Amino acid sequence: MRTAFIDTLCEMAAQEPRIWLLCADLGYSVLERFADRFPDQYVNVGVAEQNMMGIAAGLAMSGKIVFTYSIVNFPVMRCFEQIRNDVCCHNLNVNIVAVGGGLSYGSLGYTHHGIEDLAVMRVLPNMTVIAPGDPLEAKLATQAIANLSGPCYLRLGKAGEPQVHTREPQFEIGKAIELQSGTDLTLISIGGMLDLTVKAAEKLTMQGYSVEVLSMPTLYPLDEQSILQSAQKTKKIITLEEHGIGGLGSAVAEVLAQSGETVEFKPLRLKRAAVKTAGSQTVLRSQQGLDLDGIVQSALAMLQRVY
């Protein structure tokens, strides 16, 4: 996803000199292609994320379209006050790009696990929150937020994520993307869980179930209409996210609770306890029940439940 982001940003910066990119001494082997082509639109602020947000706010107030780039926890948790007060309060055009969403940097331990960021960012005023599901969605999201007025949080994976969409989907901020329609169960995915969600749907389909799959790249503003339409159709919804409490599952639960719809609902997400094991993303997902088998078993339990 990060490659799709920087390639797209380079294409846009060639046409729009107001685009600036800031980083905090991270992004080597990724950002050089931008820094080399647009040295007057690029600043490495050093290991100073809070300063980076202040600089981004100043540039935005001067009419620039600003992108900041770092590993999830550093541009979010370390400078939350600057995001809240300097960027969101003034509704500035600052796009906070965070790589390593979820357990992408699992081997580096809890300090590098991006598993509370969606919850934190979705409560801020004026903040749009986007977590694309594959490189194609990442490309389209980057294009969309450059034309967005106000702050945005763009959560990406790391590198090597598979392309899930067979063709370029229609991408619109605040809208879900339907990958397949179904009547027995709805799977709603955000971010890097999309590939496993589609594979789980394929396994369930082979067992005779009709499964609807929605990619929900925008957490805020949330596509409440698509959620309610699926709820009315399938009466069973599972959300999937590589994130803890407060993310997609919590947001969808709020929509369903206020709707009055009778729906069986289960959020598949990380447990609340800190993930203290260092390991690969694949291993840590499995420990949390977010691997393919865990998703399929949770879905079958819902589909086969007798009331």
PDB file of N, CA, C and O in Angstrom, residues 191-215:
ATOM      1  N   GLY A 191      -9.493  -1.767   6.043  1.00  0.00           N
ATOM      2  CA  GLY A 191      -8.044  -1.873   6.000  1.00  0.00           C
ATOM      3  C   GLY A 191      -7.554  -3.207   5.467  1.00  0.00           C
ATOM      4  O   GLY A 191      -8.195  -3.853   4.627  1.00  0.00           O
ATOM      5  N   GLY A 192      -6.410  -3.649   5.984  1.00  0.00           N
ATOM      6  CA  GLY A 192      -5.708  -4.810   5.460  1.00  0.00           C
ATOM      7  C   GLY A 192      -6.380  -6.147   5.671  1.00  0.00           C
ATOM      8  O   GLY A 192      -5.842  -7.172   5.230  1.00  0.00           O
ATOM      9  N   MET A 193      -7.547  -6.180   6.303  1.00  0.00           N
ATOM     10  CA  MET A 193      -8.266  -7.439   6.483  1.00  0.00           C
ATOM     11  C   MET A 193      -9.062  -7.835   5.248  1.00  0.00           C
ATOM     12  O   MET A 193      -9.676  -8.905   5.223  1.00  0.00           O
ATOM     13  N   LEU A 194      -9.068  -7.011   4.222  1.00  0.00           N
ATOM     14  CA  LEU A 194      -9.939  -7.268   3.074  1.00  0.00           C
ATOM     15  C   LEU A 194      -9.598  -8.585   2.382  1.00  0.00           C
ATOM     16  O   LEU A 194     -10.497  -9.342   1.996  1.00  0.00           O
ATOM     17  N   ASP A 195      -8.326  -8.882   2.213  1.00  0.00           N
ATOM     18  CA  ASP A 195      -7.934 -10.104   1.519  1.00  0.00           C
ATOM     19  C   ASP A 195      -8.468 -11.339   2.243  1.00  0.00           C
ATOM     20  O   ASP A 195      -9.064 -12.239   1.622  1.00  0.00           O
ATOM     21  N   LEU A 196      -8.295 -11.415   3.553  1.00  0.00           N
ATOM     22  CA  LEU A 196      -8.799 -12.554   4.329  1.00  0.00           C
ATOM     23  C   LEU A 196     -10.319 -12.599   4.326  1.00  0.00           C
ATOM     24  O   LEU A 196     -10.917 -13.679   4.331  1.00  0.00           O
ATOM     25  N   THR A 197     -10.945 -11.444   4.317  1.00  0.00           N
ATOM     26  CA  THR A 197     -12.409 -11.389   4.295  1.00  0.00           C
ATOM     27  C   THR A 197     -12.954 -12.008   3.007  1.00  0.00           C
ATOM     28  O   THR A 197     -13.905 -12.806   3.040  1.00  0.00           O
ATOM     29  N   VAL A 198     -12.345 -11.663   1.896  1.00  0.00           N
ATOM     30  CA  VAL A 198     -12.778 -12.223   0.616  1.00  0.00           C
ATOM     31  C   VAL A 198     -12.527 -13.732   0.571  1.00  0.00           C
ATOM     32  O   VAL A 198     -13.377 -14.509   0.101  1.00  0.00           O
ATOM     33  N   LYS A 199     -11.387 -14.173   1.075  1.00  0.00           N
ATOM     34  CA  LYS A 199     -11.094 -15.607   1.097  1.00  0.00           C
ATOM     35  C   LYS A 199     -12.066 -16.355   2.007  1.00  0.00           C
ATOM     36  O   LYS A 199     -12.485 -17.484   1.696  1.00  0.00           O
ATOM     37  N   ALA A 200     -12.428 -15.753   3.141  1.00  0.00           N
ATOM     38  CA  ALA A 200     -13.405 -16.384   4.036  1.00  0.00           C
ATOM     39  C   ALA A 200     -14.760 -16.495   3.350  1.00  0.00           C
ATOM     40  O   ALA A 200     -15.443 -17.525   3.460  1.00  0.00           O
ATOM     41  N   ALA A 201     -15.146 -15.458   2.627  1.00  0.00           N
ATOM     42  CA  ALA A 201     -16.418 -15.486   1.902  1.00  0.00           C
ATOM     43  C   ALA A 201     -16.415 -16.593   0.849  1.00  0.00           C
ATOM     44  O   ALA A 201     -17.432 -17.276   0.640  1.00  0.00           O
ATOM     45  N   GLU A 202     -15.277 -16.792   0.195  1.00  0.00           N
ATOM     46  CA  GLU A 202     -15.176 -17.858  -0.798  1.00  0.00           C
ATOM     47  C   GLU A 202     -15.365 -19.230  -0.158  1.00  0.00           C
ATOM     48  O   GLU A 202     -16.068 -20.094  -0.704  1.00  0.00           O
ATOM     49  N   LYS A 203     -14.754 -19.442   1.011  1.00  0.00           N
ATOM     50  CA  LYS A 203     -14.915 -20.721   1.700  1.00  0.00           C
ATOM     51  C   LYS A 203     -16.363 -20.944   2.133  1.00  0.00           C
ATOM     52  O   LYS A 203     -16.899 -22.055   2.024  1.00  0.00           O
ATOM     53  N   LEU A 204     -17.001 -19.909   2.615  1.00  0.00           N
ATOM     54  CA  LEU A 204     -18.397 -20.024   3.044  1.00  0.00           C
ATOM     55  C   LEU A 204     -19.321 -20.258   1.853  1.00  0.00           C
ATOM     56  O   LEU A 204     -20.297 -21.022   1.948  1.00  0.00           O
ATOM     57  N   THR A 205     -19.014 -19.627   0.745  1.00  0.00           N
ATOM     58  CA  THR A 205     -19.814 -19.822  -0.464  1.00  0.00           C
ATOM     59  C   THR A 205     -19.719 -21.268  -0.933  1.00  0.00           C
ATOM     60  O   THR A 205     -20.717 -21.863  -1.372  1.00  0.00           O
ATOM     61  N   MET A 206     -18.533 -21.858  -0.820  1.00  0.00           N
ATOM     62  CA  MET A 206     -18.348 -23.259  -1.213  1.00  0.00           C
ATOM     63  C   MET A 206     -19.160 -24.206  -0.338  1.00  0.00           C
ATOM     64  O   MET A 206     -19.478 -25.322  -0.745  1.00  0.00           O
ATOM     65  N   GLN A 207     -19.523 -23.732   0.860  1.00  0.00           N
ATOM     66  CA  GLN A 207     -20.343 -24.547   1.757  1.00  0.00           C
ATOM     67  C   GLN A 207     -21.832 -24.244   1.604  1.00  0.00           C
ATOM     68  O   GLN A 207     -22.650 -24.721   2.385  1.00  0.00           O
ATOM     69  N   GLY A 208     -22.154 -23.447   0.605  1.00  0.00           N
ATOM     70  CA  GLY A 208     -23.560 -23.228   0.273  1.00  0.00           C
ATOM     71  C   GLY A 208     -24.189 -21.970   0.842  1.00  0.00           C
ATOM     72  O   GLY A 208     -25.397 -21.772   0.712  1.00  0.00           O
ATOM     73  N   TYR A 209     -23.381 -21.089   1.433  1.00  0.00           N
ATOM     74  CA  TYR A 209     -23.928 -19.872   2.025  1.00  0.00           C
ATOM     75  C   TYR A 209     -23.792 -18.692   1.055  1.00  0.00           C
ATOM     76  O   TYR A 209     -22.838 -18.613   0.272  1.00  0.00           O
ATOM     77  N   SER A 210     -24.749 -17.781   1.130  1.00  0.00           N
ATOM     78  CA  SER A 210     -24.748 -16.570   0.309  1.00  0.00           C
ATOM     79  C   SER A 210     -24.195 -15.425   1.159  1.00  0.00           C
ATOM     80  O   SER A 210     -24.855 -14.980   2.113  1.00  0.00           O
ATOM     81  N   VAL A 211     -22.992 -14.961   0.830  1.00  0.00           N
ATOM     82  CA  VAL A 211     -22.277 -14.015   1.683  1.00  0.00           C
ATOM     83  C   VAL A 211     -22.083 -12.683   0.965  1.00  0.00           C
ATOM     84  O   VAL A 211     -21.585 -12.631  -0.163  1.00  0.00           O
ATOM     85  N   GLU A 212     -22.474 -11.623   1.640  1.00  0.00           N
ATOM     86  CA  GLU A 212     -22.227 -10.272   1.132  1.00  0.00           C
ATOM     87  C   GLU A 212     -20.905  -9.768   1.698  1.00  0.00           C
ATOM     88  O   GLU A 212     -20.627  -9.945   2.889  1.00  0.00           O
ATOM     89  N   VAL A 213     -20.091  -9.142   0.851  1.00  0.00           N
ATOM     90  CA  VAL A 213     -18.800  -8.612   1.289  1.00  0.00           C
ATOM     91  C   VAL A 213     -18.740  -7.127   0.978  1.00  0.00           C
ATOM     92  O   VAL A 213     -18.900  -6.711  -0.166  1.00  0.00           O
ATOM     93  N   LEU A 214     -18.509  -6.329   2.014  1.00  0.00           N
ATOM     94  CA  LEU A 214     -18.349  -4.885   1.861  1.00  0.00           C
ATOM     95  C   LEU A 214     -16.959  -4.481   2.330  1.00  0.00           C
ATOM     96  O   LEU A 214     -16.538  -4.853   3.429  1.00  0.00           O
ATOM     97  N   SER A 215     -16.253  -3.749   1.501  1.00  0.00           N
ATOM     98  CA  SER A 215     -15.047  -3.065   1.953  1.00  0.00           C
ATOM     99  C   SER A 215     -15.482  -1.688   2.430  1.00  0.00           C
ATOM    100  O   SER A 215     -16.176  -0.968   1.722  1.00  0.00           O
TER     101      SER A 215
END
